[in-house]
Short mmCIF file of C-alpha atoms and ligand atoms in Angstrom, two decimals:
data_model
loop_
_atom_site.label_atom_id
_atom_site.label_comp_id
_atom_site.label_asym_id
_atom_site.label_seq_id
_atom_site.Cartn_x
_atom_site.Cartn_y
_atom_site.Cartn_z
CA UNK A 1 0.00 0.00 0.00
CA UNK A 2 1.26 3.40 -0.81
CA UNK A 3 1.86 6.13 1.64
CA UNK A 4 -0.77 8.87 2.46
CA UNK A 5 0.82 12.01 1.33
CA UNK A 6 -0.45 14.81 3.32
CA UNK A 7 -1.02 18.62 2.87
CA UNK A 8 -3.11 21.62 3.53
CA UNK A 9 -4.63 22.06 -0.01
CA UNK A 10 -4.85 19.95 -2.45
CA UNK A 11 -5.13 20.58 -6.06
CA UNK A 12 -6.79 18.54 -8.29
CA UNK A 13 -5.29 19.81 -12.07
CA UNK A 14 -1.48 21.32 -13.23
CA UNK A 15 -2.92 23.46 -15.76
CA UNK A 16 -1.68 27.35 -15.63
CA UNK A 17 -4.49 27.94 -12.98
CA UNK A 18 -3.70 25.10 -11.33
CA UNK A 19 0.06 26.05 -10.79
CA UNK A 20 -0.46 29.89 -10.10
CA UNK A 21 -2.60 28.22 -7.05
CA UNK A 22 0.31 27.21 -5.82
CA UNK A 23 2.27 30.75 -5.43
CA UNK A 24 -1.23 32.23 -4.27
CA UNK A 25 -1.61 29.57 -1.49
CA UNK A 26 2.46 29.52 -1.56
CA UNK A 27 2.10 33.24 0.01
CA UNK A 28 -0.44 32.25 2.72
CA UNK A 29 2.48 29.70 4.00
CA UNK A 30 -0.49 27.25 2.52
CA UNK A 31 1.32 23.61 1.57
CA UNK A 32 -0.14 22.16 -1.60
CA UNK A 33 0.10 19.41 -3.38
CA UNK A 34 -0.82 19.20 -7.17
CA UNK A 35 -2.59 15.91 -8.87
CA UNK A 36 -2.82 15.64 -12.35
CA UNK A 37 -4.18 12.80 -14.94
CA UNK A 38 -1.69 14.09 -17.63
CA UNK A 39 2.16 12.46 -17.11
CA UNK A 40 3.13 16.47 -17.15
CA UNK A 41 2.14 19.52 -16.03
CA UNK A 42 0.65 22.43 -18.14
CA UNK A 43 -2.59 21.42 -19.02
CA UNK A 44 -4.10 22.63 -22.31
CA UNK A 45 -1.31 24.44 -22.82
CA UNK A 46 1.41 21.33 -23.15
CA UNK A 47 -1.14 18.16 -24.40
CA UNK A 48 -2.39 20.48 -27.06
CA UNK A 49 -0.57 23.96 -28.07
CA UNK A 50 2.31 24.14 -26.53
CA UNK A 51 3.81 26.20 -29.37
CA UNK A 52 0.88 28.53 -29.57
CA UNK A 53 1.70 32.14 -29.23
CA UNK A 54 -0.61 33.73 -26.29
CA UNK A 55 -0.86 37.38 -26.45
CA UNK A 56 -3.20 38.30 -23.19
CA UNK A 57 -1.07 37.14 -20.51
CA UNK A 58 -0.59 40.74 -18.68
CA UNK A 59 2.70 41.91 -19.05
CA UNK A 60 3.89 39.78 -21.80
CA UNK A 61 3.23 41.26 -24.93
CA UNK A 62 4.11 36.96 -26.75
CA UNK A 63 4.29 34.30 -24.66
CA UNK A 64 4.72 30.59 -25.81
CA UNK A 65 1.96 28.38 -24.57
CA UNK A 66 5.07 26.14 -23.37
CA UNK A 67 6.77 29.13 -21.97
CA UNK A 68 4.27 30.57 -19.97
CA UNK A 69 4.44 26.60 -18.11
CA UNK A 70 7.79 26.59 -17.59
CA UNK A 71 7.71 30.44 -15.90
CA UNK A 72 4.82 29.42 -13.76
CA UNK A 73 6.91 26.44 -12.66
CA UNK A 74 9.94 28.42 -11.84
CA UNK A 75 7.83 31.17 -10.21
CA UNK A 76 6.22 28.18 -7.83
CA UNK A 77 9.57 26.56 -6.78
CA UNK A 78 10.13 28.81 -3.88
CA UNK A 79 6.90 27.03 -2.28
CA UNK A 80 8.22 23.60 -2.94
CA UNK A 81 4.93 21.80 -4.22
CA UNK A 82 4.82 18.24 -4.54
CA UNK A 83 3.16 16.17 -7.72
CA UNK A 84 1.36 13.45 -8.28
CA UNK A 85 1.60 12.94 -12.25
CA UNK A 86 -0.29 10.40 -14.96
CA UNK A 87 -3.16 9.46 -11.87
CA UNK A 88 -6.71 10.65 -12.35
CA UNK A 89 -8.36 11.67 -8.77
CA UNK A 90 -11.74 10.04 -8.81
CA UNK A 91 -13.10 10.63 -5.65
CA UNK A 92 -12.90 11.97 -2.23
CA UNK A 93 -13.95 11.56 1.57
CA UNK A 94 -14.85 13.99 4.30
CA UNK A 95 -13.31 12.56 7.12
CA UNK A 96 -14.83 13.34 10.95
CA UNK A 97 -12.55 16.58 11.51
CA UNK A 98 -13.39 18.13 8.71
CA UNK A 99 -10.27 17.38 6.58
CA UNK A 100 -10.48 15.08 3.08
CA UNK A 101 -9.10 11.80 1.52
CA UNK A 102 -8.52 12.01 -2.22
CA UNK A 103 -8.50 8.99 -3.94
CA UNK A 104 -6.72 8.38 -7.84
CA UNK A 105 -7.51 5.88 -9.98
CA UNK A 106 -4.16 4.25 -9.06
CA UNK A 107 -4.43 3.92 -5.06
CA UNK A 108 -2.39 7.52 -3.93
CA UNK A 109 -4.30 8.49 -1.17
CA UNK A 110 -4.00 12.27 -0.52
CA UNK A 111 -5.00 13.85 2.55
CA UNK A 112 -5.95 17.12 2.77
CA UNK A 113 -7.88 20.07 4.84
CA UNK A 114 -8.85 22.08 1.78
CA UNK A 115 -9.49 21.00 -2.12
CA UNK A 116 -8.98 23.25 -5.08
CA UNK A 117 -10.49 21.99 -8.41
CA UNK A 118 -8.81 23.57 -11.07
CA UNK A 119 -9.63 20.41 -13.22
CA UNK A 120 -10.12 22.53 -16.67
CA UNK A 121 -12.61 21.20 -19.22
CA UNK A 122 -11.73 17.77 -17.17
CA UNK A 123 -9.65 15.33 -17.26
CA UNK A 124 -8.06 14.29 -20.89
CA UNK A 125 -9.25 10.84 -22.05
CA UNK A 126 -7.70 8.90 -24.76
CA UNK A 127 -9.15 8.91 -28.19
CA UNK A 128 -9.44 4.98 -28.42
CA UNK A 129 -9.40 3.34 -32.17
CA UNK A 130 -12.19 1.37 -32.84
CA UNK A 131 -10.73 -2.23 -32.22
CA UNK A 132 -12.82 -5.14 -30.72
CA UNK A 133 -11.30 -6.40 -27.24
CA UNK A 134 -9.23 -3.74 -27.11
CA UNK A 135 -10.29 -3.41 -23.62
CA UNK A 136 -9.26 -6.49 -23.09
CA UNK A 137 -5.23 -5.55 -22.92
CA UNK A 138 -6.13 -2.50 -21.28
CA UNK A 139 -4.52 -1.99 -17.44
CA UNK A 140 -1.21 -3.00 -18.03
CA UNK A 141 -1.97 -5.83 -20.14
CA UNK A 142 -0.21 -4.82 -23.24
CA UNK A 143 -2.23 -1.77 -24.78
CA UNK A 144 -1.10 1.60 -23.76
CA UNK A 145 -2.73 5.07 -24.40
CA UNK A 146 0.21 7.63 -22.98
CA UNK A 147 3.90 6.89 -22.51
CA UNK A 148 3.99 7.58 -18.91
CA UNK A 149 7.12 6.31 -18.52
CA UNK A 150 9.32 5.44 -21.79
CA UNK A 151 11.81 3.30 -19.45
CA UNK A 152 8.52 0.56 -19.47
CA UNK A 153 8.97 -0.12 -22.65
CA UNK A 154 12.75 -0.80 -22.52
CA UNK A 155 13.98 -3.89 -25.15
CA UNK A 156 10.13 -4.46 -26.09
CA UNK A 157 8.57 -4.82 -29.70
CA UNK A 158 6.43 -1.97 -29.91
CA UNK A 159 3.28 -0.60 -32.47
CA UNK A 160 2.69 3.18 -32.54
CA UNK A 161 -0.43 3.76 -34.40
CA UNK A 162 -1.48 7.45 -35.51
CA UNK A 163 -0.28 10.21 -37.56
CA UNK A 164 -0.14 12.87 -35.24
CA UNK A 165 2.82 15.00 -33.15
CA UNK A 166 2.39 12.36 -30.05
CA UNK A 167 2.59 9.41 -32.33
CA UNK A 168 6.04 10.98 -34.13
CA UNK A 169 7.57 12.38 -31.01
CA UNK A 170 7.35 8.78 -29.46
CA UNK A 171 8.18 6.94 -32.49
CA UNK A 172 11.55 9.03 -32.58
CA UNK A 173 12.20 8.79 -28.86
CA UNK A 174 11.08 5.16 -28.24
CA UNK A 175 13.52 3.77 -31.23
CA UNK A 176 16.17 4.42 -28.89
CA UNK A 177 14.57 2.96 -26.21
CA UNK A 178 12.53 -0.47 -27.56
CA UNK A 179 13.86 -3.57 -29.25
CA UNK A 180 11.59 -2.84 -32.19
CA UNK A 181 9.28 0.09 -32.96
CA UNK A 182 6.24 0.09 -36.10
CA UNK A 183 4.93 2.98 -36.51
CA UNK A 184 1.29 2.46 -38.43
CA UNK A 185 -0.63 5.38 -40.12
CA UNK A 186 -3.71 5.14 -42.17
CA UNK A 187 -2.55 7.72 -44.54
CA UNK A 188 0.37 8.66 -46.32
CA UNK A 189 1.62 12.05 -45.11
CA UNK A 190 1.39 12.87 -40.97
CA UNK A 191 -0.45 15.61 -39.46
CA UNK A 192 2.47 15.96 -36.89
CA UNK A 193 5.46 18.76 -36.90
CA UNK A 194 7.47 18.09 -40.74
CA UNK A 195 10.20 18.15 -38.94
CA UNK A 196 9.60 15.33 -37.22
CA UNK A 197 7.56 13.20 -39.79
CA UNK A 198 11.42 13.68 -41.83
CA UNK A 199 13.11 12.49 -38.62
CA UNK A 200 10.64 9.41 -38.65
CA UNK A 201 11.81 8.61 -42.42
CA UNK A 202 15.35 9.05 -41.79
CA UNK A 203 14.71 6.38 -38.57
CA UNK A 204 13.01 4.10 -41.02
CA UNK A 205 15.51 4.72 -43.48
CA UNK A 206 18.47 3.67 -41.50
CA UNK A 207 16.77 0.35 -40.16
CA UNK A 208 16.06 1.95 -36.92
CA UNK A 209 11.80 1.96 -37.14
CA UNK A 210 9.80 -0.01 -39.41
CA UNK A 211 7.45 2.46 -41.34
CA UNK A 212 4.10 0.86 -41.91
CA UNK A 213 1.35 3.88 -43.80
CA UNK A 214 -1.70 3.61 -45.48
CA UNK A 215 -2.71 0.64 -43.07
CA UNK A 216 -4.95 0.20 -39.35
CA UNK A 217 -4.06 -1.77 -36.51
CA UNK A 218 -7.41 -4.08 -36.94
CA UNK A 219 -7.05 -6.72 -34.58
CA UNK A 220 -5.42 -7.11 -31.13
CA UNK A 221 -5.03 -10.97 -29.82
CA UNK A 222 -3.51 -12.47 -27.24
CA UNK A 223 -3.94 -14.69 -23.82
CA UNK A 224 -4.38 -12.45 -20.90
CA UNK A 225 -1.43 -10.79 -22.37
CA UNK A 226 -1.50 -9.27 -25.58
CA UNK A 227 1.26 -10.27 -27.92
CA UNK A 228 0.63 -9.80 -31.96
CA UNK A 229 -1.49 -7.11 -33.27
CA UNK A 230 -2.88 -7.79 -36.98
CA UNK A 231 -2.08 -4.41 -39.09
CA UNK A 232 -4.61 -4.25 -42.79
CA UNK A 233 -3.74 -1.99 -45.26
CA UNK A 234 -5.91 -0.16 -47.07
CA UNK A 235 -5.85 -2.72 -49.87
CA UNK A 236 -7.44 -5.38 -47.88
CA UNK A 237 -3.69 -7.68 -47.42
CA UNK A 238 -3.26 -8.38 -43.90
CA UNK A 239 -0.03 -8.93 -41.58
CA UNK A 240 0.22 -10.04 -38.03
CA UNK A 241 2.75 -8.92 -36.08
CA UNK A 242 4.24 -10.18 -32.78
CA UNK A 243 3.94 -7.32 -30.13
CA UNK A 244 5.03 -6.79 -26.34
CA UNK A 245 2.70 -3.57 -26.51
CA UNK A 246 0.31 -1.40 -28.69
CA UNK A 247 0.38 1.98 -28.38
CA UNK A 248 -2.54 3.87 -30.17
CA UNK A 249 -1.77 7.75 -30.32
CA UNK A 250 -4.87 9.38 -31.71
CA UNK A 251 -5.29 12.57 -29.33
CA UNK A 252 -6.78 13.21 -25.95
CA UNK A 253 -10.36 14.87 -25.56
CA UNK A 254 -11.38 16.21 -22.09
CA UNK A 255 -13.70 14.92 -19.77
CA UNK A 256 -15.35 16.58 -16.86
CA UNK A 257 -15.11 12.83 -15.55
CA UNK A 258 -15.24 11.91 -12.22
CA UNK A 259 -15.72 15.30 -10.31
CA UNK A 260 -19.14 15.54 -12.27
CA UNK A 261 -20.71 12.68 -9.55
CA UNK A 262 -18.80 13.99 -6.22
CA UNK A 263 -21.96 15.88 -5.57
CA UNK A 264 -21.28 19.72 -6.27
CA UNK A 265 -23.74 21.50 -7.92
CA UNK A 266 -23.25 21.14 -11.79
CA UNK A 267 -23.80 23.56 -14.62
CA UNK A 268 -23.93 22.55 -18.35
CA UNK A 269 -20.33 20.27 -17.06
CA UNK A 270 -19.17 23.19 -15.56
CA UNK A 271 -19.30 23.40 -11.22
CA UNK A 272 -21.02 26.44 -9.85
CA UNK A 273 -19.00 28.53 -7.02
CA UNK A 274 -19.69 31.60 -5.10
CA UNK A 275 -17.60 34.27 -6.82
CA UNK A 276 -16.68 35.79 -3.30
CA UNK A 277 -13.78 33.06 -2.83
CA UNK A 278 -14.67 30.74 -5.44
CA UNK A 279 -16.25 28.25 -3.28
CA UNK A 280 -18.37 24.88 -4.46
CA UNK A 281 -21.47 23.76 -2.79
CA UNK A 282 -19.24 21.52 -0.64
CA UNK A 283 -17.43 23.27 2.47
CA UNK A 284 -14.20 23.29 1.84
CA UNK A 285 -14.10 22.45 -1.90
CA UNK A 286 -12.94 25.33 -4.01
CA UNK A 287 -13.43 25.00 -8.27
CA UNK A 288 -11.01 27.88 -10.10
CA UNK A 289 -10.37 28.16 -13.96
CA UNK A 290 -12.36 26.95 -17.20
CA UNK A 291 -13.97 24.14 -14.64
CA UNK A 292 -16.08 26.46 -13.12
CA UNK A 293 -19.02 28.89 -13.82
CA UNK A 294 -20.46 31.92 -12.65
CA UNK A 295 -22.26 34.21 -14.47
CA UNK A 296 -20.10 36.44 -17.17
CA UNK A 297 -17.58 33.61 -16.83
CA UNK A 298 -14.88 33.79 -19.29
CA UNK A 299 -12.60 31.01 -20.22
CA UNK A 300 -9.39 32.32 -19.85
CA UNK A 301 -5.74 31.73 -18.35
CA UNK A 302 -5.96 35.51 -16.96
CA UNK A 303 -9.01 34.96 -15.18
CA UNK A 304 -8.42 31.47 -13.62
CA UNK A 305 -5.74 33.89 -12.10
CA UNK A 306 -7.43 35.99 -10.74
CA UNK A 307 -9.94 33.21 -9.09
CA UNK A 308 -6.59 31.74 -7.79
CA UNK A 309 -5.87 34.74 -5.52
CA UNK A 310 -9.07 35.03 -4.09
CA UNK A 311 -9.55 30.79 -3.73
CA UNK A 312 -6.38 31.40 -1.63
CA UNK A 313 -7.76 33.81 0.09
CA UNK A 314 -11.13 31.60 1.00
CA UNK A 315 -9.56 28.25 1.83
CA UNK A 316 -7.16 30.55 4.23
CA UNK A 317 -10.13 31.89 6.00
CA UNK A 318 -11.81 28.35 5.58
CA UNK A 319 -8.74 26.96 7.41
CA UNK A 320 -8.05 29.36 9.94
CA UNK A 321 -11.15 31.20 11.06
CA UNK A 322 -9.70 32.98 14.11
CA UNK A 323 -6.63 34.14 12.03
CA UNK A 324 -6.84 37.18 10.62
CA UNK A 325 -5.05 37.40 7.32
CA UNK A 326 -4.01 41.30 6.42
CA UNK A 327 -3.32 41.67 2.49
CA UNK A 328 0.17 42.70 1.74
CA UNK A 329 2.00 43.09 -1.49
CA UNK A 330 4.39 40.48 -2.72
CA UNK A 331 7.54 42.78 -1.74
CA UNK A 332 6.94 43.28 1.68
CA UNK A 333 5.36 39.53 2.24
CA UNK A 334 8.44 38.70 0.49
CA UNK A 335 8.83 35.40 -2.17
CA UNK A 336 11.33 33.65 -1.06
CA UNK A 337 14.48 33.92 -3.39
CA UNK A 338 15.62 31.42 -5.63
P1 FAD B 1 -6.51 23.11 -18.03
O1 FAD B 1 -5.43 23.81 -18.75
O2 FAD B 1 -7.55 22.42 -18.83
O3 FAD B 1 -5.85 22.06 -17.03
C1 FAD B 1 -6.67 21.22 -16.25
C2 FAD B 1 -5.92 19.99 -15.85
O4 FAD B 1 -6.71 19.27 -14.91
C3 FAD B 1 -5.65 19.03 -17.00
O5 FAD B 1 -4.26 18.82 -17.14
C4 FAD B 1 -6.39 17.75 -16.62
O6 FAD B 1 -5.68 16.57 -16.97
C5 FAD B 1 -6.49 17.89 -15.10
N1 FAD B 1 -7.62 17.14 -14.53
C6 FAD B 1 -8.95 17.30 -14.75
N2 FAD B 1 -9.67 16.44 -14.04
C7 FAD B 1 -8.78 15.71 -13.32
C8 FAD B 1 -8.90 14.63 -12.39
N3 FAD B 1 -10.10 14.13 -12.03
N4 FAD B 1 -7.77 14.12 -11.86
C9 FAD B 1 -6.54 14.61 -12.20
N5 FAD B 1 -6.37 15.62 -13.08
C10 FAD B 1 -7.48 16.15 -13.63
N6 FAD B 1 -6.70 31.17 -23.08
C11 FAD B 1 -6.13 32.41 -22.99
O7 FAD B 1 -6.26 33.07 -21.96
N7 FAD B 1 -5.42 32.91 -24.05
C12 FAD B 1 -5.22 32.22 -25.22
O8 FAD B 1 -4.59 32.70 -26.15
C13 FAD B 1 -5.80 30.90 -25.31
N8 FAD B 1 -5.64 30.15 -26.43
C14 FAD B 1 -6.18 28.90 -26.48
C15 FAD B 1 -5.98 28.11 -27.63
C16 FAD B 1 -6.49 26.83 -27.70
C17 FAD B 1 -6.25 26.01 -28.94
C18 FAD B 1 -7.24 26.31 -26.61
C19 FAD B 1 -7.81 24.92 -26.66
C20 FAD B 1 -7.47 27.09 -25.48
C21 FAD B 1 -6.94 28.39 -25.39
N9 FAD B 1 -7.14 29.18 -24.26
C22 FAD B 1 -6.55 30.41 -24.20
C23 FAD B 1 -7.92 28.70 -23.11
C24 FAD B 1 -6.95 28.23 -21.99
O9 FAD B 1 -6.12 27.19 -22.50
C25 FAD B 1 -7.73 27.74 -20.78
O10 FAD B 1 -8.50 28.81 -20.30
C26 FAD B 1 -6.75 27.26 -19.69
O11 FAD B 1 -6.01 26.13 -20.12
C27 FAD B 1 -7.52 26.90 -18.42
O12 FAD B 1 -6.58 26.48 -17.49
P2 FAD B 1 -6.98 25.47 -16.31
O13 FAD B 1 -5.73 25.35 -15.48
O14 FAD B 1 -8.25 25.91 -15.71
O15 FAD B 1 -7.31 24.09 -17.06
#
């Protein structure tokens, strides 16, 4: 059994509201810990434009969807947050004192006196190819969805299917990694970065990654286990290949998920808070960024950072009731230096 990790707030989602929680909390001497589904941090912003120019972040006149994650990182480290990465929180439990258990999908147990949602448009779910008993081989079984951690699939034979930047990016890192990579696409050119599709061909070129296009992974089989994969090309002709593991890359879509049955009063997927401190239905439970709604709500970084301050704020008050908190600017409360 893993250990409870404890802290004062807990925040469910490492989007850029998510992690500018942290320095707002981070100021109140608040300790927070951050889980997200995703195996990194960033939210929208890395899984889907992470090379994106934004252009309303105050005081940047260009930012880098990318860039703007890796600030908010830096600008966090004085507070030391901890992470729990790649582990979807699914549900949680008032305990007797008032304090919560949050519970992911794989067994961390979080304990916390305050929760922060900042969960986005929910958690991303793989887009799954239409493949009978696929399911099957799901669960550590042989067919993956994310690389989590590439060191898994050290010395295996591996099938990448999909055409996309995900699919590329792992064909080129995982070469270096696997016994054997395919990489199957049902067309002929890739949607991903060129440079990388031409990295792909120079892989397959050399020997290093067998190149398989114009074909579908079709079948899965196997005995508990999976282990060969039957790829059809669009001409009908069928091969079967022998796999340790099947890796279908087709894109994430978002999910409100879980949080949608803890009980919070919902909105058109969207959780409805008290815009005095951003508060849910629940005591205690705070929902900040694009997961929330209120009316003139606007989906945007800027504004989840503004909720962030005044969440902080509200769980502080929600925490310590007889303490009373004076606002002071970040200069004289002092960040503590790098
Ligand atoms: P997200 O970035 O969605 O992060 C939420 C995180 O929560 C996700 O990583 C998810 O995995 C995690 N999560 C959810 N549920 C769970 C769970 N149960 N367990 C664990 N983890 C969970 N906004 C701007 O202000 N300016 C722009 O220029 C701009 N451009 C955009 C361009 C595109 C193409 C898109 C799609 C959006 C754009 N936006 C822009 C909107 C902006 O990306 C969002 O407002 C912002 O990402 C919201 O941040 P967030 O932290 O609330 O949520």
């Amino acid at each position: 059994m893993k250990d409870v990790i404890t802290t004062d707030l807990c925040i469910i989602g490492a989007g850029p509201v998510g992690l500018f929680a942290v320095f707002e909390a981070g100021l109140l001497k608040l300790r927070c810990h951050v889980v997200d589904a995703l195996p990194q941090v960033g939210g929208q912003l890395s899984e889907i434009y992470p090379k994106k120019p934004i252009y309303d972040i105050p005081g940047y006149p260009e930012v880098l969807a990318g860039d703007l994650i890796h600030n908010l990182m830096r600008q966090i480290e004085p507070f030391h947050p901890t992470f729990t990465l790649g582990e979807r929180v699914e549900r949680f439990e008032k305990l007797e004192d008032g304090s919560f258990h949050l519970l992911t999908a794989d067994g961390t147990v979080i304990h916390c006196r305050a929760i922060c949602i900042a969960g986005g448009l929910g958690s991303f779910e793989p887009r799954k190819p239409a493949i009978e008993e696929l399911d099957r081989f799901e669960g550590g079984r042989g067919v993956h969805y994310m690389v989590r951690d590439p060191e898994a699939f050290r010395d295996q034979r591996l099938v990448i299917a999909g055409g996309g930047d995900s699919a590329l990016d792992w064909t080129i890192f995982l070469a270096g990694v696997a016994k054997e990579v395919t990489l199957v696409h049902r067309g002929t050119t890739f949607r991903g970065a060129a440079d990388s599709a031409e990295k792909v061909k120079d892989l397959h070129d050399a020997g290093k990654v067998n190149l398989v296009l114009s074909s579908n992974v079709s079948h899965v089989h196997g005995n508990g286990h999976l282990d060969a994969v039957t790829i059809t090309a669009n001409s009908g002709a069928t091969t079967r290949v022998a796999v340790d593991s099947f890796i279908p890359l087709f894109g994430l879509t978002p999910k409100l998920g879980p949080i949608g049955e803890w009980g919070l009063d919902i909105e058109d997927d969207a959780v409805r808070v008290n815009t005095l401190d951003y508060s849910t239905s629940v005591p205690g439970i705070y929902a900040i960024g694009d997961i929330n709604t209120y009316p003139g709500k606007l989906k945007l970084i800027l504004c989840g950072f503004h909720e962030a301050a005044l969440m902080a704020q509200g769980a502080y008050h929600y925490l310590f009731p007889d303490k009373k908190y004076v606002l002071k600017y970040t200069t004289v409360n002092g960040v503590p230096t790098l």
